[in-house]
Amino acid sequence: MTITHGSNQEILGRDELDDIEAILAVTNTDADEIEHAVKDNADALFTWDYTLARPALRKLYEKSKNSQWNGSTDLAWDTPVDIEKIIAYDMENSLTGFDREFYGDTVVGKWDDAKWLQFGVDQRRWMLSQFLHGEQGALLCTAKITETVPWYDAKLYAAQQVVDEARHVEVFGRYLEEKWEGNFVVNAHLRMLLDDIIGDSEWDMTYLGMQIMVEGLALAAFGFMRQLTTEPLLNQLLRYVMADEARHVAFGVLSLKEVYDGMSDAELRTRQEFAYEAAVRMRDRFLSQEVWELHGVNPRDIVPVVLQDPTRAVFQQMLFTKIVPNCKKLGLLDRNESWLRRRFEEMGVIQFEDLEDTGEEYDKLSIEATAPA
Ligand SMILES: [Fe+2]
Ligand SMILES: [Fe+2]
């Protein structure tokens, strides 16, 4: 096999974006592991330049100090959550991201209401669990960025974000534990992506992978979930978390704009490829292969159908509403003969390119600016 620079084979380990066998071959081989070690590969940098050279980051830092909240006391933890009732309601109102009718002729065609309900509960628990694991990824990444970023203003802000992410891990962990009977193991695609982001030796790659890609997706997914959910505690939790996430994505946009404007085409190409890889890994993880397995279905029999489900396609595309305009703002779409634009076209998400970027919109998502449920 010839591997060319920037080919799908080289970036993703497969030629075809939708190669089901290759996607499903990535599995969590150690589902019982408690600790997971990743080499960090980077120098911790001191800076002796304490001048505040970047007012936009300074503003974000001040904003962050005034926007802290307490996960134990600001959320209504005594709210009763009836998980079966929530999922049953969502199924009736087409809010699960699945069109059950679409699966009539498949291996799950004979599932009755009770079986679909149980699957729906696990599917939701799985999704919330991946958010929990992603939040821990953000916690570790921003701790790393605090060490590796060369700018004083950025170190201060990154440290604020570490505190935010600790709170997010806390509230998602508690929500799952108290209301959803515990969490699901990390998805293999997500873990692989988090490993890559944390392990990269270039400081801006950790930024790009976490602040722009993972957090950009999370911000869109939380917003979407908040619009759809009828569960008041989750709605409140997401409102608080989103206010923080918007600042985090803005931190990425404001910092990387400066760096990427000054980069050569060759350097920028590796960033474009990394952004593409991250986008595909996140898309792959949303196929939730583990939940099908848990319910006795071979993912090979069902994932090809899931990929064709039109309801699913809409949910999937929505996840990219923040990533695409932010990549555009950073100049990642159109450098090198629009390489990343072509990839986003293939993924069916380029239509979001002209939405407002998060560097501009973050204030609109603050606690003061958003309405309670
Ligand atoms: Fe977070
Ligand atoms: Fe975050």
PDB file of N, CA and C and ligand atoms in Angstrom, residues 135 138 161 164-165 168 210-211 215 244-245 248-249, ligand 2:
ATOM      1  N   GLU A 135     -14.581  15.734  29.942  1.00  0.00           N
ATOM      2  CA  GLU A 135     -14.299  16.793  30.925  1.00  0.00           C
ATOM      3  C   GLU A 135     -12.983  16.497  31.651  1.00  0.00           C
ATOM      4  N   ALA A 138     -10.261  17.463  29.431  1.00  0.00           N
ATOM      5  CA  ALA A 138     -10.061  18.917  29.448  1.00  0.00           C
ATOM      6  C   ALA A 138      -9.286  19.350  30.689  1.00  0.00           C
ATOM      7  N   GLN A 161      -9.113  27.867  33.921  1.00  0.00           N
ATOM      8  CA  GLN A 161      -9.880  26.810  33.261  1.00  0.00           C
ATOM      9  C   GLN A 161      -9.718  25.468  33.969  1.00  0.00           C
ATOM     10  N   ASP A 164     -12.353  25.379  36.423  1.00  0.00           N
ATOM     11  CA  ASP A 164     -13.654  25.144  35.771  1.00  0.00           C
ATOM     12  C   ASP A 164     -13.827  23.661  35.441  1.00  0.00           C
ATOM     13  N   GLU A 165     -12.784  23.057  34.876  1.00  0.00           N
ATOM     14  CA  GLU A 165     -12.908  21.662  34.432  1.00  0.00           C
ATOM     15  C   GLU A 165     -13.043  20.707  35.618  1.00  0.00           C
ATOM     16  N   HIS A 168     -16.544  20.722  36.338  1.00  0.00           N
ATOM     17  CA  HIS A 168     -17.349  19.977  35.361  1.00  0.00           C
ATOM     18  C   HIS A 168     -17.258  18.475  35.596  1.00  0.00           C
ATOM     19  N   MET A 210      -8.024  20.298  22.071  1.00  0.00           N
ATOM     20  CA  MET A 210      -8.972  20.424  23.183  1.00  0.00           C
ATOM     21  C   MET A 210      -9.875  21.646  23.025  1.00  0.00           C
ATOM     22  N   GLN A 211      -9.297  22.854  22.979  1.00  0.00           N
ATOM     23  CA  GLN A 211     -10.152  24.058  23.036  1.00  0.00           C
ATOM     24  C   GLN A 211     -11.028  24.212  21.791  1.00  0.00           C
ATOM     25  N   GLU A 215     -13.791  20.759  22.843  1.00  0.00           N
ATOM     26  CA  GLU A 215     -14.689  21.677  23.548  1.00  0.00           C
ATOM     27  C   GLU A 215     -15.676  22.338  22.596  1.00  0.00           C
ATOM     28  N   ASP A 244     -19.171  28.314  31.071  1.00  0.00           N
ATOM     29  CA  ASP A 244     -17.715  28.109  31.178  1.00  0.00           C
ATOM     30  C   ASP A 244     -17.119  27.673  29.840  1.00  0.00           C
ATOM     31  N   GLU A 245     -17.782  26.717  29.197  1.00  0.00           N
ATOM     32  CA  GLU A 245     -17.229  26.162  27.946  1.00  0.00           C
ATOM     33  C   GLU A 245     -17.067  27.234  26.870  1.00  0.00           C
ATOM     34  N   HIS A 248     -13.931  28.827  27.339  1.00  0.00           N
ATOM     35  CA  HIS A 248     -12.810  27.934  27.009  1.00  0.00           C
ATOM     36  C   HIS A 248     -12.541  27.901  25.503  1.00  0.00           C
ATOM     37  N   VAL A 249     -13.628  27.811  24.739  1.00  0.00           N
ATOM     38  CA  VAL A 249     -13.458  27.790  23.283  1.00  0.00           C
ATOM     39  C   VAL A 249     -12.923  29.148  22.818  1.00  0.00           C
TER      40      VAL A 249
HETATM   41 FE    FE B   2     -13.994  23.300  28.965  1.00  0.00          FE
END
